[in-house]
Coordinates of C-alpha atoms in Angstrom, one line a residue:
Chain A
M5 CA 47.5 38.7 7.8
K6 CA 49.4 36.7 9.5
F7 CA 47.0 35.3 11.6
K8 CA 45.2 34.6 8.2
E9 CA 47.5 32.4 7.4
K10 CA 48.0 30.7 10.5
G11 CA 44.3 29.9 10.2
N12 CA 45.2 27.9 7.0
E13 CA 47.6 26.0 8.1
T14 CA 45.3 24.8 11.0
L15 CA 42.7 23.9 8.6
Q16 CA 45.4 22.0 6.9
I17 CA 46.8 20.4 9.5
K18 CA 42.8 19.4 10.6
L19 CA 42.6 18.0 6.9
R20 CA 45.2 15.5 7.1
S21 CA 42.9 13.1 9.4
P22 CA 41.4 10.9 6.5
L23 CA 38.0 11.1 8.4
Q24 CA 38.2 15.1 8.1
R25 CA 39.5 14.9 5.1
H26 CA 36.2 12.9 3.9
L27 CA 33.6 15.1 6.0
F28 CA 35.4 18.2 4.6
R29 CA 34.9 16.9 0.5
Y30 CA 31.3 15.4 1.3
W31 CA 30.1 17.5 3.6
Q32 CA 27.4 18.9 1.6
L33 CA 25.7 14.8 1.5
Y34 CA 25.7 14.8 4.8
L35 CA 24.0 18.4 5.0
M36 CA 21.2 16.9 3.2
M37 CA 20.9 13.2 4.8
I38 CA 20.5 15.8 8.2
L39 CA 16.5 16.2 7.9
P40 CA 15.2 13.1 6.5
F41 CA 18.1 11.2 9.3
F42 CA 15.7 13.3 12.0
Y43 CA 12.7 11.8 10.6
F44 CA 14.1 8.0 10.7
I45 CA 14.9 8.9 14.6
L46 CA 11.7 10.5 15.5
F47 CA 8.9 8.3 13.5
K48 CA 10.6 5.2 13.2
Y49 CA 12.7 4.4 16.0
I50 CA 11.2 6.5 18.9
P51 CA 8.1 5.3 18.6
M52 CA 10.0 1.3 18.6
F53 CA 12.0 2.1 21.9
G54 CA 8.4 3.5 22.9
N55 CA 7.4 -0.4 22.6
I56 CA 9.3 -0.2 26.2
L57 CA 5.3 1.1 27.3
A58 CA 4.2 -2.9 27.2
F59 CA 6.7 -3.3 30.4
R60 CA 5.8 -0.1 32.2
R61 CA 2.0 1.5 33.4
Y62 CA 0.7 4.7 32.1
R63 CA -0.3 7.3 33.3
P64 CA -1.9 9.8 31.6
G65 CA 0.2 13.2 31.9
L66 CA 3.1 11.2 33.1
G67 CA 4.8 10.8 29.7
P68 CA 4.1 8.6 26.6
F69 CA 6.3 5.7 27.7
G70 CA 4.2 4.8 31.0
T71 CA 5.9 5.5 34.5
E72 CA 6.6 2.8 36.6
W73 CA 7.9 -0.8 35.5
V74 CA 5.8 -3.8 36.1
G75 CA 8.0 -6.7 34.3
L76 CA 5.6 -8.9 32.3
R77 CA 2.7 -8.1 34.0
Y78 CA 0.7 -7.3 30.7
F79 CA 2.0 -10.7 28.4
K80 CA 0.2 -12.5 31.7
L81 CA -2.6 -11.1 31.2
F82 CA -3.1 -11.2 27.5
F83 CA -2.0 -14.8 27.7
K84 CA -4.7 -15.7 29.8
D85 CA -7.1 -13.5 27.5
P86 CA -9.2 -15.6 25.7
A87 CA -10.1 -12.7 23.3
F88 CA -6.6 -12.6 22.3
W89 CA -6.1 -16.2 21.7
R90 CA -9.7 -15.8 19.5
A91 CA -7.8 -13.3 17.8
F92 CA -5.0 -14.9 17.3
R93 CA -6.1 -17.8 15.8
N94 CA -8.6 -15.3 13.3
T95 CA -5.3 -13.7 12.0
L96 CA -4.2 -17.3 11.8
T97 CA -6.7 -18.7 9.8
L98 CA -7.9 -15.4 7.7
S99 CA -3.7 -15.7 6.2
V100 CA -3.7 -18.8 5.7
L101 CA -6.5 -19.1 3.8
N102 CA -6.1 -15.9 1.9
I103 CA -2.5 -17.4 0.5
V104 CA -4.5 -21.0 -0.2
F105 CA -6.8 -18.9 -2.7
S106 CA -4.9 -15.6 -3.6
F107 CA -1.9 -16.7 -4.0
P108 CA -1.6 -18.8 -7.5
L109 CA -4.1 -16.5 -8.9
P110 CA -1.5 -13.5 -10.0
I111 CA 0.4 -16.6 -11.9
I112 CA -2.1 -18.2 -13.9
F113 CA -2.9 -14.7 -14.9
A114 CA 0.4 -13.5 -15.8
I115 CA 1.2 -16.9 -17.5
M116 CA -2.3 -16.4 -19.7
L117 CA -1.2 -12.4 -20.1
N118 CA 1.9 -13.5 -21.5
E119 CA -0.3 -16.4 -23.9
L120 CA -2.1 -13.2 -25.2
R121 CA -0.7 -12.9 -29.1
N122 CA -2.9 -9.4 -29.6
K123 CA -0.2 -7.2 -28.0
H124 CA -3.2 -4.5 -27.9
F125 CA -5.2 -6.3 -26.2
K126 CA -2.8 -7.4 -23.6
K127 CA -1.6 -3.6 -23.0
I128 CA -5.3 -3.4 -22.4
V129 CA -5.8 -5.9 -20.1
Q130 CA -3.3 -4.8 -18.0
T131 CA -3.5 -1.4 -17.7
I132 CA -7.2 -2.0 -16.2
S133 CA -6.2 -4.9 -13.8
Y134 CA -3.4 -2.7 -12.0
M135 CA -6.0 -0.2 -11.5
P136 CA -7.8 -1.7 -8.3
R137 CA -4.4 -1.4 -6.9
F138 CA -4.9 2.3 -6.5
I139 CA -8.4 2.3 -5.0
S140 CA -9.2 3.1 -1.3
T141 CA -9.6 0.5 0.8
V142 CA -12.9 2.2 2.2
V143 CA -14.2 2.7 -1.9
V144 CA -13.6 -1.1 -2.5
I145 CA -15.9 -1.6 0.8
A146 CA -18.1 1.0 0.3
I147 CA -18.9 -0.5 -3.2
L148 CA -18.9 -4.2 -1.8
S149 CA -21.4 -3.4 0.7
E150 CA -23.6 -1.7 -2.1
I151 CA -23.2 -4.8 -4.7
L152 CA -24.3 -7.3 -1.6
S153 CA -26.8 -5.1 0.1
P154 CA -29.9 -6.9 1.5
S155 CA -32.4 -4.9 0.1
S156 CA -30.9 -3.6 -3.3
G157 CA -28.0 -4.8 -4.1
L158 CA -27.2 -6.5 -7.5
L159 CA -26.3 -10.0 -5.6
N160 CA -28.8 -9.9 -3.8
R161 CA -31.4 -9.4 -6.4
F162 CA -29.5 -12.0 -8.8
L163 CA -30.6 -14.6 -5.6
V164 CA -34.1 -13.6 -5.1
D165 CA -35.6 -12.8 -8.8
V166 CA -33.3 -15.2 -10.6
M167 CA -32.6 -18.0 -8.1
H168 CA -35.8 -17.4 -5.9
K169 CA -33.9 -17.7 -2.5
T170 CA -34.1 -15.0 0.6
P171 CA -31.7 -12.6 0.5
I172 CA -28.7 -12.8 2.6
Y173 CA -27.0 -10.0 4.6
F174 CA -23.3 -10.8 3.4
M175 CA -21.5 -8.3 5.4
N176 CA -22.9 -8.9 8.7
D177 CA -23.0 -12.7 8.3
P178 CA -19.5 -13.8 10.1
Q179 CA -20.1 -17.2 7.2
Y180 CA -19.5 -15.1 4.6
F181 CA -16.5 -12.4 6.1
R182 CA -13.6 -14.6 5.0
P183 CA -14.6 -14.9 1.5
I184 CA -15.3 -11.3 1.2
Y185 CA -11.8 -10.5 2.5
I186 CA -10.1 -12.9 0.6
F187 CA -12.2 -12.4 -2.9
S188 CA -11.9 -8.2 -2.3
G189 CA -8.2 -8.5 -2.0
A190 CA -7.8 -11.0 -5.5
W191 CA -10.1 -8.3 -7.2
Q192 CA -7.6 -5.3 -6.1
F193 CA -4.0 -7.2 -6.4
T194 CA -4.3 -10.2 -8.8
G195 CA -2.8 -7.9 -11.5
W196 CA -1.0 -5.8 -9.8
T197 CA 1.3 -8.5 -8.4
A198 CA 1.0 -10.6 -11.7
I199 CA 3.9 -8.0 -12.4
I200 CA 6.6 -9.0 -10.7
Y201 CA 5.5 -12.8 -12.6
L202 CA 5.6 -11.4 -16.1
A203 CA 8.9 -9.8 -15.5
S204 CA 10.0 -13.2 -14.5
I205 CA 8.1 -14.9 -17.5
T206 CA 10.3 -12.0 -20.2
G207 CA 13.5 -13.2 -19.0
I208 CA 12.7 -16.4 -20.3
N209 CA 15.1 -17.3 -22.8
S210 CA 12.9 -18.0 -26.1
E211 CA 15.1 -20.8 -27.6
L212 CA 13.8 -23.4 -24.8
Y213 CA 10.3 -22.2 -26.2
E214 CA 12.1 -23.2 -29.5
A215 CA 13.3 -26.8 -28.1
A216 CA 10.1 -27.6 -26.8
E217 CA 7.9 -26.8 -30.1
I218 CA 10.5 -28.5 -32.4
D219 CA 10.5 -31.8 -29.7
G220 CA 6.2 -31.6 -30.7
A221 CA 5.2 -29.8 -27.3
N222 CA 1.6 -27.9 -27.8
R223 CA 1.4 -24.7 -25.6
F224 CA -0.4 -26.3 -23.0
Q225 CA 2.9 -28.3 -22.6
Q226 CA 4.8 -25.5 -23.1
I227 CA 4.1 -23.8 -20.1
W228 CA 4.1 -26.9 -18.0
N229 CA 7.3 -27.8 -19.0
V230 CA 9.0 -24.2 -19.9
T231 CA 7.7 -21.2 -18.6
L232 CA 6.7 -22.7 -15.1
P233 CA 10.1 -24.2 -14.2
S234 CA 11.4 -21.1 -15.5
I235 CA 9.9 -18.9 -12.6
L236 CA 9.9 -21.6 -10.2
P237 CA 12.1 -19.4 -8.0
T238 CA 10.3 -16.1 -7.8
I239 CA 7.2 -18.3 -6.8
M240 CA 9.0 -19.9 -4.2
V241 CA 10.2 -16.4 -3.2
M242 CA 6.9 -14.5 -3.3
L243 CA 5.2 -17.6 -1.2
I244 CA 8.2 -17.4 1.3
L245 CA 7.7 -13.6 1.6
E246 CA 4.0 -14.4 2.4
V247 CA 4.4 -16.4 4.5
G248 CA 6.5 -14.1 6.2
R249 CA 3.8 -11.4 6.1
L250 CA 1.5 -13.9 7.7
L251 CA 0.3 -11.7 11.1
S252 CA 0.5 -8.6 9.1
L253 CA -2.9 -8.8 7.7
G254 CA -5.0 -5.7 5.7
F255 CA -5.9 -4.4 8.9
E256 CA -7.8 -1.4 7.4
K257 CA -10.4 -3.6 5.4
V258 CA -10.7 -6.2 8.0
L259 CA -11.9 -3.1 10.2
L260 CA -13.9 -1.4 7.9
M261 CA -15.4 -4.5 7.8
Y262 CA -15.8 -5.1 10.9
T263 CA -19.3 -5.1 12.3
P264 CA -20.4 -6.9 16.1
A265 CA -22.6 -9.2 14.1
N266 CA -19.2 -11.0 12.8
S267 CA -17.0 -10.5 15.3
E268 CA -16.6 -13.9 15.8
V269 CA -14.3 -14.0 13.0
S270 CA -13.5 -10.8 12.0
D271 CA -11.6 -9.8 15.6
I272 CA -7.6 -10.2 14.5
I273 CA -4.6 -9.4 16.1
D274 CA -4.3 -5.6 14.8
T275 CA -7.7 -4.6 15.9
L276 CA -7.8 -6.1 18.9
V277 CA -4.9 -3.9 19.5
Y278 CA -6.7 -0.7 18.3
R279 CA -10.1 -1.6 20.0
T280 CA -8.0 -2.4 23.8
G281 CA -5.5 0.4 23.2
L282 CA -7.5 3.8 21.1
A283 CA -11.4 2.8 22.0
N284 CA -10.6 1.8 25.6
Q285 CA -7.2 3.3 26.2
N286 CA -5.5 0.4 28.0
Y287 CA -2.3 1.7 26.6
S288 CA 0.4 -0.8 27.9
Y289 CA -1.8 -3.8 27.5
A290 CA -2.4 -3.0 23.7
T291 CA 1.0 -2.1 23.6
A292 CA 2.5 -5.3 24.7
I293 CA -0.1 -7.4 22.5
G294 CA 1.0 -5.1 19.5
L295 CA 4.8 -5.8 20.2
F296 CA 4.3 -9.8 21.0
S297 CA 2.6 -9.9 17.1
G298 CA 5.6 -7.4 16.1
I299 CA 8.5 -9.7 17.3
I300 CA 6.6 -12.7 15.6
G301 CA 6.5 -10.8 12.3
L302 CA 10.1 -10.0 13.0
I303 CA 11.5 -13.3 13.3
L304 CA 9.1 -14.8 10.6
V305 CA 9.9 -12.1 8.2
S306 CA 13.7 -12.6 8.7
S307 CA 13.7 -16.0 8.7
A308 CA 11.8 -15.9 5.2
N309 CA 13.8 -13.8 3.8
R310 CA 17.2 -15.7 5.1
I311 CA 15.2 -19.1 4.1
S312 CA 14.7 -17.3 0.4
R313 CA 18.4 -16.1 0.1
N314 CA 19.8 -19.6 0.8
L315 CA 17.6 -21.3 -2.0
T316 CA 17.7 -18.5 -4.9
G317 CA 20.5 -16.1 -3.7
D318 CA 17.2 -13.8 -3.9
G319 CA 16.2 -11.7 -0.9
I320 CA 13.7 -9.2 -1.3
Y321 CA 15.7 -6.4 0.8
Chain B
M23 CA 9.4 -13.0 -27.4
A24 CA 9.8 -14.8 -31.0
K25 CA 8.0 -17.8 -30.7
V26 CA 7.3 -19.8 -33.9
K27 CA 3.7 -19.2 -35.0
D28 CA 1.8 -22.0 -34.1
T29 CA -1.4 -22.2 -35.6
S30 CA -2.6 -25.9 -34.9
I31 CA -6.6 -25.6 -34.3
S32 CA -5.9 -26.7 -30.6
S33 CA -3.8 -23.8 -30.4
R34 CA -6.4 -21.2 -31.7
I35 CA -8.5 -22.8 -29.1
F36 CA -6.4 -22.5 -26.9
D37 CA -6.0 -18.8 -27.9
V38 CA -9.8 -18.1 -28.0
M39 CA -9.7 -19.9 -24.3
I40 CA -7.4 -17.4 -22.9
W41 CA -9.0 -14.3 -24.9
L42 CA -12.4 -15.6 -22.9
V43 CA -9.9 -15.7 -19.6
M44 CA -8.7 -12.3 -20.3
A45 CA -12.1 -11.1 -21.1
F46 CA -13.9 -12.2 -17.8
M47 CA -10.9 -10.6 -16.2
L48 CA -11.6 -6.8 -17.7
I49 CA -15.2 -7.2 -16.6
I50 CA -14.7 -7.8 -13.4
C51 CA -12.5 -5.3 -13.2
V52 CA -15.0 -2.4 -14.4
V53 CA -18.0 -3.8 -13.3
P54 CA -18.0 -2.5 -9.9
F55 CA -18.2 1.1 -11.5
V56 CA -20.1 0.6 -14.2
Y57 CA -22.9 -0.4 -11.4
M58 CA -21.7 2.9 -9.6
I59 CA -22.1 5.0 -12.3
A60 CA -25.2 3.6 -12.8
L61 CA -26.8 3.8 -9.5
S62 CA -25.5 7.5 -9.0
L63 CA -27.4 8.6 -12.5
S64 CA -30.4 7.1 -12.1
S65 CA -33.5 7.9 -10.1
A66 CA -34.3 6.3 -6.5
K67 CA -38.2 5.1 -7.5
A68 CA -35.5 3.3 -9.9
I69 CA -33.4 1.7 -7.3
I70 CA -36.0 0.7 -4.8
N71 CA -37.7 -1.0 -7.6
G72 CA -34.5 -3.2 -8.2
K73 CA -34.5 -1.5 -11.7
V74 CA -30.6 -0.4 -11.8
S75 CA -28.0 -3.1 -13.1
F76 CA -25.1 -1.5 -15.8
W77 CA -27.2 1.1 -16.9
P78 CA -28.9 4.0 -15.4
V79 CA -32.9 4.2 -15.1
E80 CA -34.6 7.2 -15.4
L81 CA -30.9 9.4 -15.9
N82 CA -30.7 12.3 -13.4
L83 CA -28.1 14.5 -12.1
E84 CA -29.7 15.1 -9.3
A85 CA -27.4 13.0 -6.4
Y86 CA -24.2 14.8 -7.8
S87 CA -25.8 18.1 -7.6
K88 CA -27.2 17.3 -4.3
I89 CA -23.4 16.6 -3.3
F90 CA -22.1 19.7 -4.1
T91 CA -24.3 21.2 -2.2
Y92 CA -23.2 19.4 1.3
P93 CA -20.7 21.5 2.6
N94 CA -19.2 18.7 4.4
F95 CA -18.8 16.9 1.5
F96 CA -17.0 19.9 0.1
R97 CA -14.3 20.7 2.8
A98 CA -13.3 17.3 3.0
Y99 CA -12.7 17.1 -0.5
G100 CA -10.5 20.2 0.2
N101 CA -8.9 18.8 2.8
T102 CA -7.9 15.5 0.5
I103 CA -6.3 17.8 -2.2
F104 CA -4.2 19.8 0.4
Y105 CA -3.1 16.3 1.8
T106 CA -2.2 15.1 -1.4
V107 CA -0.3 18.0 -2.1
V108 CA 1.5 18.7 0.4
G109 CA 2.5 15.8 1.5
T110 CA 3.2 14.3 -1.8
S111 CA 5.7 17.4 -2.5
I112 CA 7.4 17.2 1.1
A113 CA 7.7 13.5 1.1
L114 CA 9.2 13.8 -2.4
V115 CA 11.5 16.1 -1.1
M116 CA 12.6 14.1 2.1
T117 CA 12.9 11.1 -0.1
I118 CA 14.8 12.8 -2.8
L119 CA 17.0 14.8 0.1
F120 CA 17.9 10.6 1.7
A121 CA 18.4 8.4 -1.3
Y122 CA 20.9 11.1 -3.2
P123 CA 23.2 10.6 -0.4
L124 CA 22.9 6.8 0.2
S125 CA 22.9 6.2 -3.5
K126 CA 26.7 6.9 -3.0
S127 CA 28.2 3.7 -1.5
Y128 CA 31.8 5.5 -1.0
L129 CA 30.5 8.1 1.7
K130 CA 31.3 7.1 4.8
G131 CA 28.5 5.7 7.1
H132 CA 26.3 4.3 3.9
G133 CA 26.0 1.1 5.3
F134 CA 24.8 2.4 8.8
F135 CA 22.1 4.6 7.0
T136 CA 20.9 1.8 5.0
K137 CA 20.8 -0.6 7.8
L138 CA 18.8 2.2 9.9
V139 CA 16.1 2.4 6.9
I140 CA 15.6 -1.6 6.4
F141 CA 15.7 -2.4 10.0
S142 CA 12.8 -0.1 10.3
M143 CA 11.3 -2.5 7.4
Y144 CA 11.3 -4.8 9.6
F145 CA 10.2 -3.6 13.0
S146 CA 7.9 -1.0 13.9
G147 CA 6.5 1.2 16.8
G148 CA 3.4 -0.4 16.4
L149 CA -0.2 1.4 16.5
I150 CA 0.0 2.3 20.3
P151 CA 3.7 3.7 20.6
N152 CA 3.0 6.0 17.3
Y153 CA -0.1 7.3 18.4
L154 CA 0.7 8.5 21.7
L155 CA 4.7 10.0 20.2
I156 CA 2.0 11.9 18.0
S157 CA 0.3 13.2 20.7
S158 CA 3.1 13.9 22.8
I159 CA 4.5 16.1 20.7
G160 CA 1.6 17.8 20.2
L161 CA 0.7 17.2 16.4
T162 CA -3.0 15.3 17.3
G163 CA -5.7 17.4 16.1
T164 CA -3.4 19.1 13.6
R165 CA -3.3 18.8 10.1
W166 CA 0.1 17.5 10.2
A167 CA -0.6 14.5 11.9
I168 CA -1.4 12.9 8.7
I169 CA 1.1 14.4 7.2
L170 CA 5.0 14.3 8.7
P171 CA 4.9 10.8 10.0
F172 CA 4.4 9.4 6.3
A173 CA 7.3 12.0 4.7
I174 CA 9.3 8.6 3.7
S175 CA 7.9 5.5 2.6
Q176 CA 11.1 2.9 3.0
F177 CA 10.0 1.2 0.2
N178 CA 9.7 4.2 -2.2
L179 CA 12.8 5.6 -0.9
I180 CA 14.7 2.0 -2.0
I181 CA 13.2 2.5 -5.5
L182 CA 14.7 5.6 -5.9
I183 CA 18.4 5.0 -4.0
N184 CA 18.6 2.2 -6.5
F185 CA 17.3 4.4 -9.8
F186 CA 20.1 7.0 -9.0
K187 CA 22.5 4.1 -8.0
A188 CA 21.7 2.8 -12.0
L189 CA 22.6 6.4 -13.5
P190 CA 25.8 7.0 -15.1
T191 CA 28.4 9.1 -12.6
E192 CA 30.6 10.7 -16.1
I193 CA 28.3 13.7 -15.8
E194 CA 28.5 14.0 -12.3
E195 CA 32.3 13.8 -12.0
A196 CA 33.0 16.7 -14.8
A197 CA 30.9 18.8 -12.3
L198 CA 31.9 17.7 -9.5
I199 CA 35.7 18.7 -11.2
D200 CA 34.1 21.8 -12.3
G201 CA 33.9 22.7 -8.5
I202 CA 29.8 22.5 -8.8
G203 CA 29.0 21.1 -5.7
Y204 CA 25.9 18.4 -4.6
F205 CA 23.9 21.0 -4.4
G206 CA 23.8 21.7 -7.6
I207 CA 24.1 18.8 -9.2
L208 CA 21.2 17.4 -7.4
P209 CA 18.6 19.6 -9.1
R210 CA 20.5 20.6 -12.2
I211 CA 21.8 17.1 -13.5
I212 CA 20.3 14.3 -11.5
L213 CA 16.5 15.3 -10.9
P214 CA 16.3 16.0 -14.9
L215 CA 17.6 12.6 -15.1
S216 CA 15.3 10.9 -13.0
T217 CA 11.6 12.3 -14.0
A218 CA 10.7 8.6 -14.7
A219 CA 11.3 7.6 -10.9
I220 CA 10.2 10.5 -9.4
A221 CA 6.8 10.4 -11.3
T222 CA 6.5 6.5 -10.2
I223 CA 7.3 7.2 -6.5
G224 CA 5.3 10.7 -6.9
L225 CA 2.1 8.6 -7.8
Y226 CA 2.1 5.8 -5.2
Y227 CA 2.4 8.7 -2.5
A228 CA 0.0 10.6 -3.7
V229 CA -2.2 7.5 -3.9
F230 CA -1.6 6.8 -0.1
F231 CA -2.4 10.4 0.6
W232 CA -5.6 10.5 -1.6
N233 CA -7.0 7.2 -0.1
D234 CA -5.8 7.4 3.4
W235 CA -9.1 7.5 5.9
F236 CA -7.2 5.4 9.1
N237 CA -4.9 8.3 9.8
G238 CA -7.3 11.0 10.0
L239 CA -9.5 9.0 12.2
I240 CA -7.2 8.6 15.0
Y241 CA -5.8 12.0 14.8
L242 CA -7.8 14.6 13.0
N243 CA -10.7 16.6 14.7
T244 CA -14.2 16.4 12.3
P245 CA -13.5 19.5 10.1
Q246 CA -10.6 18.0 9.0
Y247 CA -11.7 14.9 8.1
P248 CA -10.3 13.9 3.8
V249 CA -12.9 12.5 1.5
M250 CA -12.2 8.8 2.5
L251 CA -12.8 9.3 5.8
F252 CA -16.5 11.0 5.0
L253 CA -17.2 8.1 2.6
R254 CA -16.3 5.5 5.6
N255 CA -18.6 7.7 7.7
I256 CA -21.1 8.0 5.5
V257 CA -21.1 4.4 4.2
N258 CA -21.0 3.1 8.2
G259 CA -23.9 5.6 9.1
T260 CA -21.6 7.6 11.3
M261 CA -22.0 10.7 9.4
V262 CA -24.9 11.9 7.3
V263 CA -24.4 13.2 3.8
G264 CA -26.2 15.9 4.4
N265 CA -28.8 17.5 6.2
A266 CA -30.6 15.3 8.4
S267 CA -33.5 16.7 9.1
S268 CA -34.6 16.3 5.4
A269 CA -36.1 13.1 6.1
S270 CA -38.4 11.9 3.2
A271 CA -40.4 8.3 2.2
D272 CA -37.1 7.7 0.0
T273 CA -34.3 8.8 2.0
A274 CA -32.4 5.4 2.1
M275 CA -32.4 4.8 -1.7
L276 CA -31.6 8.1 -2.2
G277 CA -28.7 8.0 0.2
I278 CA -27.6 4.9 -2.3
S279 CA -27.4 7.2 -5.3
T280 CA -25.9 10.0 -3.5
K281 CA -23.5 7.3 -1.8
S282 CA -22.5 6.5 -5.2
A283 CA -21.6 9.7 -6.2
V284 CA -19.6 10.4 -3.3
I285 CA -17.9 6.9 -4.7
I286 CA -17.3 7.9 -7.7
T287 CA -16.2 11.7 -7.6
S288 CA -13.8 10.7 -5.1
T289 CA -12.5 7.9 -7.1
L290 CA -12.4 9.8 -10.5
P291 CA -9.0 11.9 -10.0
I292 CA -7.2 8.1 -9.4
I293 CA -8.8 7.1 -12.2
I294 CA -7.9 9.9 -14.7
L295 CA -4.5 10.1 -13.4
Y296 CA -3.9 6.7 -13.9
P297 CA -3.4 5.9 -17.5
F298 CA -1.3 9.1 -18.1
L299 CA 1.0 8.3 -14.7
Q300 CA 0.7 3.8 -16.2
K301 CA 3.8 4.1 -18.4
Y302 CA 5.8 5.5 -15.7
F303 CA 5.1 3.2 -12.7
V304 CA 5.2 -0.3 -14.6
K305 CA 8.9 0.9 -15.4
G306 CA 9.7 2.6 -11.8
L307 CA 8.7 -0.8 -10.4
T308 CA 11.2 -3.0 -12.2
V309 CA 13.7 -0.2 -11.6
G310 CA 13.2 -0.8 -7.9
S311 CA 12.9 -4.4 -7.9
V312 CA 17.2 -4.5 -8.9
K313 CA 17.7 -6.0 -5.5
G314 CA 19.7 -3.0 -3.5

C-alpha cells in the first residue's frame, strides 16, 4: 500500500515536466505515428542517404551503399560521356516542347467548359475527359501502337486508302517520338488538369461579368477581359511549377516507347539511369547521374516554389 | 454563375462553336476505347483486310474466350487484384495513421514531422538507391516489394491531413472529456465523417496499384507479374499471350484481337468503378488543394 502511494507520487512529480505531461496526454497520437514514421525513414530517407553510393565504389555483396570512397570519379566520368549529354539534351527538349504544346490546352478547355450553358452536357464532358488520367500508361501505349500500327492501324489505313501514301512506322520513327509523347500526354491529362482552372474560374465574382455585359462586351471579350485576367495567378503558379518539374518527365511512358530505332531522341536521363544502373549494373555510375539530376530538380522546384510564393502568395506545398 | 442571359445571334454562334469543340473532345477521349472494343470483337480476317474501324466486323467472342483459357493471363489478373486490394488496404491504414496525428498542430514535433514529409517530396532516393535498398532488405522477388514501398503517397497524405484539419473539433473534444482516447475517436468519430476523403485517396491508391508495371518489372519474377506487365510484355513481343507453338497463318492478326481483349479486360474495372467514385474524387481534390 505504501509502495503504491510512493509510486503515484513519483509519477506526479515526473509529470510536472511540461514535455512529460504532453507525452502522457497525447501518447496515443504518438503511438499512431510510429509505423508511418518508420516507413518514411526506411523507404524515403534511407534511399535518400543511399545516394552516397554516387561517391563510393559498389562491390556485390558488400552492402548496398558501396565500399571505398572515390570522390567525384563517377561525376567526372559521366560529364565526359556523350551519352549523358545526349540524354540531358533530349530531356530538356522533350520537356520544353511538352510545356509549350500541352500547357495551354487545359486552360482553353476549362474556359470553354465554363461557357457551356447546358449543365447536363457539361457534366458528361467533365466525367469523360477526366477518365484517361486513370488509364495505365501501358494501356495508353498499347492502344497507340495498335492505332499507329503500319499494317493494320487506323491511321495508316487512312494514309494509305484515303491519302494514297505509304504507311509510316510511327512508333519506330525518331521524328514521331516527340509528337506521340506530347499528344498522348495531352490526351491523358488535359481534362484532369483543367479541374484546377475550373475551380479558379468558379471563384470569379459574377458581378464582374454583369458589369462587362452592361458595358457591351460580347462573350469572347468577357473571356478575354474578365476570365483570363482573373485566373492569371493560377496560370502563373501552374507554369512555374511546370518549369520546376522540367527534368522529371514521364519516365515510364518514355521507357515503354523506347526502341533502339528511336533512341537518338527517346533516351532521356531517367532511361539512361535505368539502362546503366539496372540493365548493366553500373550502380555507382547510374546513382551519380540520378543524384545530379535530382539535385538540379530540387533546385528548380524549390526556386519555382519561392518565385510563385513571392509573386502570388501561393505555393503548392 | 448567375450570368445575364445573352441570346444574341453572335452569342448563339459562340455556343455552337463551344459545343462542337467539346463534342470533338468527347470523341477524342472515347474513340480509342471504341476502336479497341471493335478490334477485340472482330474476326482475324476482317482485321487483316482492314475492315474494322469503330464497329465490330464479323462479330465473335473468340478473342475473349481465348484469353480466358490462358493460364498466364489469369494468374496475372489474379496477382493484380491481390496487389490492388492488399496494397490499397495497407496504404489507407498507414496514411490515416499518419494523417490524423499530423492534423493536430498542437502536437509537439508536428512541424518536424510535416517537414519530414514535405522534404521527401522535393528530393528522393532515386531509382538505384531504392532498388538496392529493396534488395538488401530481402524484398526483391516477393510480392511485398511492390506493395510496402508505396504504402504512403505524400500527395494523398496531404489531402487527408487538410481534410482532417477542416473537420469540426467540438465532438472530438467532448469525446476526450468523456474519456474516450484518440484510439477510440479516430474509428468512431473521425472516419465516419471522412468517407469522401477516404474514398478519394482510396481510389488514387487503387488506381496506382492496378496500373503499376515498372516496379513489377524490376522486383518480381514472372509468376508474380501483374496484368499491366503482362500486357506490356505481349505488346513488346517479349511474352506470348498463350501457347507459342500454335502458330497459324493469321497468328499476327489473331494477336491483335487478343491484345485488344487484354487491353479491354485489364482496363474494365477502372472504367466500371470510375463513374461511381467520380463525385468523390473531385470533391476530395478541391479539399486537398487548400494549401497546407
